[in-house]
Short mmCIF file of C-alpha atoms in Angstrom, two decimals:
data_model
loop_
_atom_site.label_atom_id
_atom_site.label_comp_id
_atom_site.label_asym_id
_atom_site.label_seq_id
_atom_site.Cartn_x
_atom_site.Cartn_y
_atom_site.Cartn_z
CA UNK H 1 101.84 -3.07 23.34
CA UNK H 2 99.94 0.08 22.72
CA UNK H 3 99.86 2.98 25.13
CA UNK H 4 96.35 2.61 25.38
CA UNK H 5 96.74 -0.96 26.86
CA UNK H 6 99.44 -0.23 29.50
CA UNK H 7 97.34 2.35 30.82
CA UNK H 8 93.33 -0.10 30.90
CA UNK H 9 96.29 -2.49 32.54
CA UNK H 10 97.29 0.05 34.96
CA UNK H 11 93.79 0.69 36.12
CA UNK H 12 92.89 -2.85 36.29
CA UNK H 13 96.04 -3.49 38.81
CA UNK H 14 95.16 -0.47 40.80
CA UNK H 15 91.13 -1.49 41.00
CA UNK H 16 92.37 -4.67 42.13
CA UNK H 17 95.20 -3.63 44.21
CA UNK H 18 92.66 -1.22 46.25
CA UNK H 19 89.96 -4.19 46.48
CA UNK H 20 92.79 -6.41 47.85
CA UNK H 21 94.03 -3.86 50.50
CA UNK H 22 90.77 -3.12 52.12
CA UNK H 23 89.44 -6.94 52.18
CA UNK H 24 93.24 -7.93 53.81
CA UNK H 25 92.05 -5.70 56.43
CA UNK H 26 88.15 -6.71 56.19
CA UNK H 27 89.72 -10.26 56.84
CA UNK H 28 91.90 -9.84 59.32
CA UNK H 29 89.70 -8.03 62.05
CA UNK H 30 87.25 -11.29 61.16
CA UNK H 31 90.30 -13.64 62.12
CA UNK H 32 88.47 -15.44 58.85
CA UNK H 33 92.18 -17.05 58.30
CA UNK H 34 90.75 -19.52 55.25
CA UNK H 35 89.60 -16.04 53.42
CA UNK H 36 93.34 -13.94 53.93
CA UNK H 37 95.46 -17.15 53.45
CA UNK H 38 93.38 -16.74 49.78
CA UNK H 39 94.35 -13.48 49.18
CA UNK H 40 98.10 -13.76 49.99
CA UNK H 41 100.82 -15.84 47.56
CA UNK H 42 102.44 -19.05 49.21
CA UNK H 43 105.85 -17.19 49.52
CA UNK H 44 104.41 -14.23 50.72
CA UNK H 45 106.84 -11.82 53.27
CA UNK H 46 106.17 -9.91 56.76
CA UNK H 47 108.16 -7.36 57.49
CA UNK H 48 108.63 -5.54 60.52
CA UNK H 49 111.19 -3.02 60.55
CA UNK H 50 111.46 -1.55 63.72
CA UNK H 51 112.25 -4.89 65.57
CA UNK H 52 114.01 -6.25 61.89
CA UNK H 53 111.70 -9.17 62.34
CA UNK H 54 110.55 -11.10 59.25
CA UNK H 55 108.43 -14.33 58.22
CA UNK H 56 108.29 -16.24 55.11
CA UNK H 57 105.72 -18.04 53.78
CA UNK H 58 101.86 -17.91 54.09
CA UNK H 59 101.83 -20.31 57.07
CA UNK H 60 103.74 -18.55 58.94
CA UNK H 61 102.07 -15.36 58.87
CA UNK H 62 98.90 -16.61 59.14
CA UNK H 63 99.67 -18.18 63.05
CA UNK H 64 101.33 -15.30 63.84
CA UNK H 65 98.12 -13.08 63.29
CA UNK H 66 96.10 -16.04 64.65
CA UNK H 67 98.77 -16.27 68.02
CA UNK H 68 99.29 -12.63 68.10
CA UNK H 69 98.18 -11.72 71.85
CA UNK H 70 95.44 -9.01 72.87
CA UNK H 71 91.26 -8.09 71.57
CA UNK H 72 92.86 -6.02 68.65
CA UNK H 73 90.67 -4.34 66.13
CA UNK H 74 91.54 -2.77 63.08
CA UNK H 75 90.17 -0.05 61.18
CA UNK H 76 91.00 1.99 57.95
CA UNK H 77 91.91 4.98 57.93
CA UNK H 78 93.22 5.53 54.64
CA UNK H 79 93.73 3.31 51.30
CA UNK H 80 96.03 4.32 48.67
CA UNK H 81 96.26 1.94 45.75
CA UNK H 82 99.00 2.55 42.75
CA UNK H 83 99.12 -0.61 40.09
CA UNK H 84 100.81 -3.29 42.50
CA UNK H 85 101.22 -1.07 45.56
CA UNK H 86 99.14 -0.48 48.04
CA UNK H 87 99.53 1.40 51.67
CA UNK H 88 97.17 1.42 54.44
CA UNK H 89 96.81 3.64 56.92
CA UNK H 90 94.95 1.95 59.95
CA UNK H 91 93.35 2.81 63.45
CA UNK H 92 94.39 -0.46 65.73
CA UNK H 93 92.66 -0.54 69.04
CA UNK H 94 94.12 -3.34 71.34
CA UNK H 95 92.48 -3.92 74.21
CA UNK H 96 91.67 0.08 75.75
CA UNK H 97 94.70 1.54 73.92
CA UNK H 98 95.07 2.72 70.59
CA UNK H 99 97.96 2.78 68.03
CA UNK H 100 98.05 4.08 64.84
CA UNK H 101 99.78 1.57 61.79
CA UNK H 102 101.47 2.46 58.44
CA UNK H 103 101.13 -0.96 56.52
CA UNK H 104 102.68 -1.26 52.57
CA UNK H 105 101.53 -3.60 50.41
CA UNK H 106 103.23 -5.43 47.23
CA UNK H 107 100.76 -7.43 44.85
CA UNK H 108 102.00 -10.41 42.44
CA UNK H 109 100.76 -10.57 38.64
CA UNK H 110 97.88 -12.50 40.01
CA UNK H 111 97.00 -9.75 42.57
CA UNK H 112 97.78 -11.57 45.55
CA UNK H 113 99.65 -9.79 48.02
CA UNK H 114 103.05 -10.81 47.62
CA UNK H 115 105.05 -8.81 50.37
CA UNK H 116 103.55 -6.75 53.42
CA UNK H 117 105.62 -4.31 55.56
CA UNK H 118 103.70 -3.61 58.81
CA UNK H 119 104.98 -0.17 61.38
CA UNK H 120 103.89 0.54 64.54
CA UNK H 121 104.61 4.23 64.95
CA UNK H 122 104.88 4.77 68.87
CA UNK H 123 103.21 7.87 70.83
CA UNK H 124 106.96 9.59 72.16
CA UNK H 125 107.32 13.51 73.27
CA UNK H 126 108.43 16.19 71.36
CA UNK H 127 112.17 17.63 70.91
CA UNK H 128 112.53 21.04 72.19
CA UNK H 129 113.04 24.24 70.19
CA UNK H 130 109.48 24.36 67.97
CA UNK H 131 106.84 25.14 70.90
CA UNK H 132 106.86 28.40 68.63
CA UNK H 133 105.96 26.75 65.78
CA UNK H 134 103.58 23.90 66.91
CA UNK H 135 100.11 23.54 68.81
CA UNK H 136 99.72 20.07 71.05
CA UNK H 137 96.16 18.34 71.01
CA UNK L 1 78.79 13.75 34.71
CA UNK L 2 79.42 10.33 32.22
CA UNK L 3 81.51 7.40 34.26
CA UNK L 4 83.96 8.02 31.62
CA UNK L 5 84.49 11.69 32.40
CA UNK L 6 84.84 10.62 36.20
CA UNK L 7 87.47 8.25 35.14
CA UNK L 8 89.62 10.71 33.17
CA UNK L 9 89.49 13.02 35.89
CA UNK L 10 90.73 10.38 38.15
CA UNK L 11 93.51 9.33 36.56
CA UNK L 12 94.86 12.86 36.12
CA UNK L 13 94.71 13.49 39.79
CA UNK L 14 96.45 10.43 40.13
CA UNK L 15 99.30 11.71 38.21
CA UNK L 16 99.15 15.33 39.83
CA UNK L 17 99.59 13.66 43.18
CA UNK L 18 102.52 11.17 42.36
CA UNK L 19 104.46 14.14 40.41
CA UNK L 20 103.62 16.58 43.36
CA UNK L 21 105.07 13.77 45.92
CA UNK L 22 108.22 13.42 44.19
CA UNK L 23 108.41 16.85 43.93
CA UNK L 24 107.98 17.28 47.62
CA UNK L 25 110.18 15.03 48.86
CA UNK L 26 112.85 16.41 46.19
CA UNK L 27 112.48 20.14 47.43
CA UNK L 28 113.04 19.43 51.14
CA UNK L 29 116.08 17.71 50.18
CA UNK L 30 117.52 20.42 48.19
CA UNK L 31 116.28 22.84 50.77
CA UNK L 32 114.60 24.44 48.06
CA UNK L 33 111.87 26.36 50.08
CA UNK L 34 110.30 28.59 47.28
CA UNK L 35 109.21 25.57 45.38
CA UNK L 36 108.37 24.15 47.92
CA UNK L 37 106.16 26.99 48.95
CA UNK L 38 104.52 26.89 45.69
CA UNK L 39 103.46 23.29 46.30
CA UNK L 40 101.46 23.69 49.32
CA UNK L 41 97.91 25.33 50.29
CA UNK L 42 98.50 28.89 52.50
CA UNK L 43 96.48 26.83 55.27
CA UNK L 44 98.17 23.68 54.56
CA UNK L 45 97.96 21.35 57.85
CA UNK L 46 101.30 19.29 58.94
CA UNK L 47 100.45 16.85 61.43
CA UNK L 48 102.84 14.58 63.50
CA UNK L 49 100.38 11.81 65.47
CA UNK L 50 103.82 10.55 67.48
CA UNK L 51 104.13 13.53 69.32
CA UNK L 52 100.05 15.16 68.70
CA UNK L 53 102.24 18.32 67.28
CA UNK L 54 100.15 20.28 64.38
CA UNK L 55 101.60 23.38 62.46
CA UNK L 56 98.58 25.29 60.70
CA UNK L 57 99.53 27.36 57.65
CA UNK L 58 102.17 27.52 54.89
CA UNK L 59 104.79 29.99 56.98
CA UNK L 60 104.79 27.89 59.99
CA UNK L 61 105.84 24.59 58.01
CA UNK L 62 108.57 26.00 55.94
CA UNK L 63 110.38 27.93 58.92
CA UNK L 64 109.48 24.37 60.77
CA UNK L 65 111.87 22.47 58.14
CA UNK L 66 114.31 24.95 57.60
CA UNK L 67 114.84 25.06 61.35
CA UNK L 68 114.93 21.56 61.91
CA UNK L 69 118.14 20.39 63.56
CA UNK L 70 120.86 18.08 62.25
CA UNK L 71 122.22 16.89 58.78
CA UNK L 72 118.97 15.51 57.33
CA UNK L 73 118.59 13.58 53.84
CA UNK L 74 115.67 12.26 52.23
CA UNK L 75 115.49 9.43 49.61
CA UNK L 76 112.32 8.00 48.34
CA UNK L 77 111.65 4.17 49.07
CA UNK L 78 107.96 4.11 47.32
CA UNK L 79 105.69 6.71 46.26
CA UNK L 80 101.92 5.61 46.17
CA UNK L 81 99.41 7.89 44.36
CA UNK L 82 95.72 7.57 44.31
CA UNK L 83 93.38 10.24 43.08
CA UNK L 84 93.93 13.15 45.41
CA UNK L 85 95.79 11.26 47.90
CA UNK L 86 99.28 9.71 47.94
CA UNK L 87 101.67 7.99 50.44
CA UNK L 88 105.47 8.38 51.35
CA UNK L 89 107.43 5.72 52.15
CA UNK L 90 110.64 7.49 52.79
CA UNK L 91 114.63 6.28 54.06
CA UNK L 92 115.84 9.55 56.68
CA UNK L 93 119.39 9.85 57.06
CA UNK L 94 119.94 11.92 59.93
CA UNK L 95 123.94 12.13 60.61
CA UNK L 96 124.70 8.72 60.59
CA UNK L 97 121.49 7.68 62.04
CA UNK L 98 119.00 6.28 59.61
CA UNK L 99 114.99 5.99 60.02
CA UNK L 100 111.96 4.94 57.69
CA UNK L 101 109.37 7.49 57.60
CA UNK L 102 105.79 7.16 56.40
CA UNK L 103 104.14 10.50 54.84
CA UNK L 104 100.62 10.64 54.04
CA UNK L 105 99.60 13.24 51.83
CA UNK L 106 96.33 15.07 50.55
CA UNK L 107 95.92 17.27 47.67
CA UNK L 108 93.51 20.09 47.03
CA UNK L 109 91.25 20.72 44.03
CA UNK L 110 94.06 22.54 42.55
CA UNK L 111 96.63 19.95 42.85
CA UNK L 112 98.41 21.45 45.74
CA UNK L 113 99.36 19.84 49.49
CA UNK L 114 96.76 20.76 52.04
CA UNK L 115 97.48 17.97 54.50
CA UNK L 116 100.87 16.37 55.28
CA UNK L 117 101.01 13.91 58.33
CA UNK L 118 104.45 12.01 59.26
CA UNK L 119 105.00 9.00 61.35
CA UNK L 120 108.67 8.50 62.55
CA UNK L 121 108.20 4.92 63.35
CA UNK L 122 111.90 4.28 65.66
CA UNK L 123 113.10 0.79 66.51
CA UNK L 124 111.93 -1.32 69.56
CA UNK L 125 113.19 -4.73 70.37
CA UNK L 126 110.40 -7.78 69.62
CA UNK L 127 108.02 -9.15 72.30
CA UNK L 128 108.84 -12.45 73.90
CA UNK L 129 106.96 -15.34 72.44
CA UNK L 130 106.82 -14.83 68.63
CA UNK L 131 110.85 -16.17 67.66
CA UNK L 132 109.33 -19.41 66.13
CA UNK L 133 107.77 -17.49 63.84
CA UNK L 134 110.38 -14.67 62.94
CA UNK L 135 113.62 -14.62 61.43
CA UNK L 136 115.50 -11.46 62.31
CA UNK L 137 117.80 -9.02 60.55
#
């Protein structure tokens, strides 16, 4: 294969990739469950690492978004899209609190997203030793 | 400006960013802080959401990693670049402690880092209610 083609290939995945990420998100916050279980492959993975909790399969992760407790709402901060990777950096509001979320995304051949790993970086205070260095807001 | 120009463009950002990631993460790990310095803006902002800290300016965030306690190592899990953007996913060995870290980075015109924030995302045991969905590890 030509360089030429690997490279229109590697734009292709990345246009897709991108497209993908935001409408996972898109999707989600409209709990439209028929639409994300489209964009995701049957053997698709969750990942959480922070509790080491993971689910298999496209069922699985679709009830647990559809159980998961609380009036969240996401929004996107950020989407970075590289061939078959994608990250997202989102804005959750659940209920009056808000929570920021780091979310990596692994596309198949096909572009559907094959593997997600989801954190949920929580608010904690500072060491000391850098008040020098640092301003609070 | 022609589509195609736009596109070329792109794509060259795209690589500036992924090199200059690598190349970021690679310099803190080698302690290497006058390359590092010549990756970064003179007003680059470092932002860490966690604790709402912000360091404003080149000086500040070098002395702010070379004074930054313990035995630290960095090793790239994923690099994700995108235009003028890119993401970190990184594995932290601090002593024998180990965290994930997620990095988001933005480039200026000139290919340099004007805007680091970094999520420490630490472990926290599951909510109740979810272990028929989950497998853990």
């Amino acid at each position: 294969m030509s360089v030429a083609k690997v490279r229109v290939r590697g734009v292709d995945d990345t246009s897709i990739s991108r497209r993908t990420a935001r409408a996972y998100v898109d999707l989600l916050e409209r709990r439209d469950w028929t639409g994300l279980a489209a964009l995701l492959t049957d053997d698709v993975v969750y990942e959480m690492p922070q509790t080491r909790e993971r689910i298999r399969g496209k069922d699985g992760f679709l009830r647990f978004n559809a159980e998961y407790p609380g009036d969240w709402h996401l929004q996107v901060r950020r989407v970075i899209a590289d061939r078959r990777f994608a990250a997202l950096w989102l804005d959750v509001q659940v209920g009056i609190g808000q929570q920021d979320a780091c979310v990596w995304l692994q596309m198949s051949e096909h572009g559907l997203i094959s593997k997600i790993v989801d954190y949920w970086p929580e608010p904690y205070d500072p060491p000391p030793g850098r008040e020098h260095l640092v301003e609070r807001w």
